[in-house]
PDB file of C-alpha atoms in Angstrom:
ATOM      1  CA  MET A  59      -9.367   5.653 -12.466  1.00  0.00           C
ATOM      2  CA  ASP A  60      -8.121   8.064  -9.861  1.00  0.00           C
ATOM      3  CA  TYR A  61      -5.426   7.607  -7.245  1.00  0.00           C
ATOM      4  CA  ARG A  62      -4.490   9.689  -4.231  1.00  0.00           C
ATOM      5  CA  PHE A  63      -2.022   9.679  -1.387  1.00  0.00           C
ATOM      6  CA  ALA A  64      -3.396   8.920   2.062  1.00  0.00           C
ATOM      7  CA  GLU A  65      -3.620  11.727   4.571  1.00  0.00           C
ATOM      8  CA  ARG A  66      -3.538  11.612   8.357  1.00  0.00           C
ATOM      9  CA  LYS A  67      -7.367  11.621   8.449  1.00  0.00           C
ATOM     10  CA  ASP A  68      -7.285   8.296   6.538  1.00  0.00           C
ATOM     11  CA  THR A  69      -5.588   6.340   9.329  1.00  0.00           C
ATOM     12  CA  ALA A  70      -8.728   4.354  10.253  1.00  0.00           C
ATOM     13  CA  LEU A  71      -9.345   3.602   6.564  1.00  0.00           C
ATOM     14  CA  ILE A  72      -5.784   2.334   6.142  1.00  0.00           C
ATOM     15  CA  LEU A  73      -6.349  -0.019   9.074  1.00  0.00           C
ATOM     16  CA  GLU A  74      -9.597  -1.229   7.479  1.00  0.00           C
ATOM     17  CA  PHE A  75      -7.696  -2.145   4.319  1.00  0.00           C
ATOM     18  CA  ILE A  76      -4.956  -3.865   6.326  1.00  0.00           C
ATOM     19  CA  LYS A  77      -7.561  -5.917   8.180  1.00  0.00           C
ATOM     20  CA  SER A  78      -9.312  -6.801   4.913  1.00  0.00           C
ATOM     21  CA  LEU A  79      -6.012  -7.977   3.443  1.00  0.00           C
ATOM     22  CA  ALA A  80      -5.264 -10.015   6.558  1.00  0.00           C
ATOM     23  CA  GLU A  81      -8.694 -11.635   6.358  1.00  0.00           C
ATOM     24  CA  TYR A  82      -8.079 -12.489   2.686  1.00  0.00           C
ATOM     25  CA  GLU A  83      -4.746 -14.071   3.633  1.00  0.00           C
ATOM     26  CA  LYS A  84      -6.354 -15.854   6.614  1.00  0.00           C
ATOM     27  CA  LEU A  85      -4.043 -13.978   8.991  1.00  0.00           C
ATOM     28  CA  SER A  86      -6.514 -11.748  10.830  1.00  0.00           C
ATOM     29  CA  ASP A  87      -5.226 -12.852  14.223  1.00  0.00           C
ATOM     30  CA  GLU A  88      -1.785 -11.442  13.374  1.00  0.00           C
ATOM     31  CA  VAL A  89      -2.912  -7.829  12.947  1.00  0.00           C
ATOM     32  CA  VAL A  90      -1.834  -5.838  15.984  1.00  0.00           C
ATOM     33  CA  ALA A  91      -1.614  -2.433  14.282  1.00  0.00           C
ATOM     34  CA  THR A  92      -3.785   0.301  15.759  1.00  0.00           C
ATOM     35  CA  PRO A  93      -4.800   3.694  14.400  1.00  0.00           C
ATOM     36  CA  GLU A  94      -2.285   5.201  16.817  1.00  0.00           C
ATOM     37  CA  THR A  95       0.656   3.071  15.673  1.00  0.00           C
ATOM     38  CA  LEU A  96      -0.197   3.631  12.004  1.00  0.00           C
ATOM     39  CA  GLU A  97      -0.490   7.365  12.502  1.00  0.00           C
ATOM     40  CA  GLU A  98       2.853   7.464  14.293  1.00  0.00           C
ATOM     41  CA  TRP A  99       4.802   5.359  11.792  1.00  0.00           C
ATOM     42  CA  ILE A 100       3.164   6.513   8.553  1.00  0.00           C
ATOM     43  CA  PHE A 101       2.538  10.191   9.240  1.00  0.00           C
ATOM     44  CA  ASP A 102       4.726  11.278  12.168  1.00  0.00           C
ATOM     45  CA  ARG A 103       7.844   9.241  11.414  1.00  0.00           C
ATOM     46  CA  GLN A 104       7.137   9.029   7.650  1.00  0.00           C
ATOM     47  CA  LYS A 105       8.380   5.441   7.374  1.00  0.00           C
ATOM     48  CA  ALA A 106       5.721   4.328   4.882  1.00  0.00           C
ATOM     49  CA  GLU A 107       3.233   5.814   2.439  1.00  0.00           C
ATOM     50  CA  VAL A 108      -0.174   4.771   1.173  1.00  0.00           C
ATOM     51  CA  ILE A 109      -1.990   5.430  -2.060  1.00  0.00           C
ATOM     52  CA  PHE A 110      -5.644   4.674  -2.669  1.00  0.00           C
ATOM     53  CA  ALA A 111      -7.420   3.668  -5.852  1.00  0.00           C
ATOM     54  CA  LEU A 112     -10.727   5.504  -6.204  1.00  0.00           C
ATOM     55  CA  GLU A 113     -13.962   4.751  -8.008  1.00  0.00           C
ATOM     56  CA  ASP A 114     -16.389   7.648  -8.018  1.00  0.00           C
ATOM     57  CA  GLY A 115     -14.475   9.195  -5.114  1.00  0.00           C
ATOM     58  CA  VAL A 116     -14.660   6.041  -2.976  1.00  0.00           C
ATOM     59  CA  GLU A 117     -11.505   4.181  -1.928  1.00  0.00           C
ATOM     60  CA  VAL A 118     -11.623   0.680  -3.458  1.00  0.00           C
ATOM     61  CA  GLY A 119      -7.983  -0.375  -3.179  1.00  0.00           C
ATOM     62  CA  PHE A 120      -4.754   0.558  -1.472  1.00  0.00           C
ATOM     63  CA  ALA A 121      -1.024   0.105  -1.711  1.00  0.00           C
ATOM     64  CA  LEU A 122       1.333   0.592   1.234  1.00  0.00           C
ATOM     65  CA  PHE A 123       4.987   1.121   0.319  1.00  0.00           C
ATOM     66  CA  PHE A 124       8.263   2.491   1.614  1.00  0.00           C
ATOM     67  CA  HIS A 125      11.768   3.309   0.442  1.00  0.00           C
ATOM     68  CA  ASN A 126      14.549   0.762   0.648  1.00  0.00           C
ATOM     69  CA  PHE A 127      18.132   1.104  -0.545  1.00  0.00           C
ATOM     70  CA  SER A 128      20.236  -0.791  -3.063  1.00  0.00           C
ATOM     71  CA  THR A 129      23.939  -0.694  -2.311  1.00  0.00           C
ATOM     72  CA  PHE A 130      24.758  -1.993  -5.804  1.00  0.00           C
ATOM     73  CA  LEU A 131      22.721   0.732  -7.493  1.00  0.00           C
ATOM     74  CA  GLY A 132      23.722   3.318  -4.913  1.00  0.00           C
ATOM     75  CA  ARG A 133      20.209   4.681  -4.649  1.00  0.00           C
ATOM     76  CA  ALA A 134      16.821   4.146  -3.106  1.00  0.00           C
ATOM     77  CA  GLY A 135      14.051   1.977  -4.429  1.00  0.00           C
ATOM     78  CA  LEU A 136      10.408   1.461  -3.535  1.00  0.00           C
ATOM     79  CA  TYR A 137       9.190  -1.675  -1.810  1.00  0.00           C
ATOM     80  CA  LEU A 138       5.510  -2.524  -2.076  1.00  0.00           C
ATOM     81  CA  GLU A 139       4.483  -4.123   1.212  1.00  0.00           C
ATOM     82  CA  ASP A 140       0.730  -4.489   0.645  1.00  0.00           C
ATOM     83  CA  LEU A 141      -1.635  -4.175  -2.283  1.00  0.00           C
ATOM     84  CA  PHE A 142      -5.319  -4.928  -1.850  1.00  0.00           C
ATOM     85  CA  VAL A 143      -8.419  -4.257  -3.931  1.00  0.00           C
ATOM     86  CA  LYS A 144     -11.851  -4.863  -2.437  1.00  0.00           C
ATOM     87  CA  PRO A 145     -13.398  -8.029  -3.934  1.00  0.00           C
ATOM     88  CA  ALA A 146     -16.299  -6.207  -5.621  1.00  0.00           C
ATOM     89  CA  TYR A 147     -13.816  -4.080  -7.591  1.00  0.00           C
ATOM     90  CA  ARG A 148     -11.382  -6.770  -8.742  1.00  0.00           C
ATOM     91  CA  GLY A 149     -10.900  -7.404 -12.435  1.00  0.00           C
ATOM     92  CA  LYS A 150     -11.374  -3.725 -13.280  1.00  0.00           C
ATOM     93  CA  GLY A 151      -7.688  -2.818 -13.473  1.00  0.00           C
ATOM     94  CA  TYR A 152      -7.283  -1.187 -10.072  1.00  0.00           C
ATOM     95  CA  GLY A 153      -4.413  -3.478  -9.036  1.00  0.00           C
ATOM     96  CA  LYS A 154      -2.545  -2.807 -12.274  1.00  0.00           C
ATOM     97  CA  GLY A 155      -3.319   0.873 -11.865  1.00  0.00           C
ATOM     98  CA  LEU A 156      -1.866   0.928  -8.362  1.00  0.00           C
ATOM     99  CA  LEU A 157       1.299  -0.794  -9.651  1.00  0.00           C
ATOM    100  CA  ALA A 158       1.552   1.674 -12.542  1.00  0.00           C
ATOM    101  CA  THR A 159       1.122   4.581 -10.122  1.00  0.00           C
ATOM    102  CA  LEU A 160       3.895   3.194  -7.903  1.00  0.00           C
ATOM    103  CA  ALA A 161       6.155   2.781 -10.946  1.00  0.00           C
ATOM    104  CA  LYS A 162       5.496   6.400 -11.877  1.00  0.00           C
ATOM    105  CA  ILE A 163       6.309   7.513  -8.308  1.00  0.00           C
ATOM    106  CA  ALA A 164       9.541   5.476  -8.406  1.00  0.00           C
ATOM    107  CA  LEU A 165      10.580   7.122 -11.673  1.00  0.00           C
ATOM    108  CA  GLU A 166       9.673  10.619 -10.450  1.00  0.00           C
ATOM    109  CA  ARG A 167      11.776  10.060  -7.323  1.00  0.00           C
ATOM    110  CA  GLY A 168      14.746   8.682  -9.260  1.00  0.00           C
ATOM    111  CA  CYS A 169      14.484   5.259  -7.627  1.00  0.00           C
ATOM    112  CA  GLY A 170      16.582   2.417  -8.983  1.00  0.00           C
ATOM    113  CA  ARG A 171      13.835  -0.190  -8.765  1.00  0.00           C
ATOM    114  CA  LEU A 172      10.383  -1.166  -7.540  1.00  0.00           C
ATOM    115  CA  GLU A 173      10.134  -4.439  -5.643  1.00  0.00           C
ATOM    116  CA  TRP A 174       7.403  -6.600  -4.204  1.00  0.00           C
ATOM    117  CA  VAL A 175       6.685 -10.201  -3.303  1.00  0.00           C
ATOM    118  CA  CYS A 176       3.391 -11.918  -4.032  1.00  0.00           C
ATOM    119  CA  LEU A 177       2.081 -15.015  -2.281  1.00  0.00           C
ATOM    120  CA  ASP A 178       2.385 -18.015  -4.581  1.00  0.00           C
ATOM    121  CA  TRP A 179      -1.325 -18.848  -4.196  1.00  0.00           C
ATOM    122  CA  ASN A 180      -2.542 -15.320  -4.892  1.00  0.00           C
ATOM    123  CA  LYS A 181      -4.247 -14.956  -8.246  1.00  0.00           C
TER     124      LYS A 181
END
């Protein structure tokens, strides 16, 4: 399994994954993000990052995350906002691989923790 950071040219692909996640969560009508807003906030302002899971060079999953800060630890952490694997690729370890990759990034950056929240109905 391969993983890579998103680049500016991936903005439309990031939006595709966001829309797929929203559809899965039955929240499609709440997506107002555009390629322009994603490009501004992810790449220009650098407020979030995205990694992709790849199978044979094709993006099959994504994780969008950003830094937060723990006052008790006195250092930054990573917060996983979204993780989504396309249905045809589930059960192959891509979700676990994305989490492991984020944990590695957190350790490399000296983060105090990695946090996320999962919907209680999500299996």
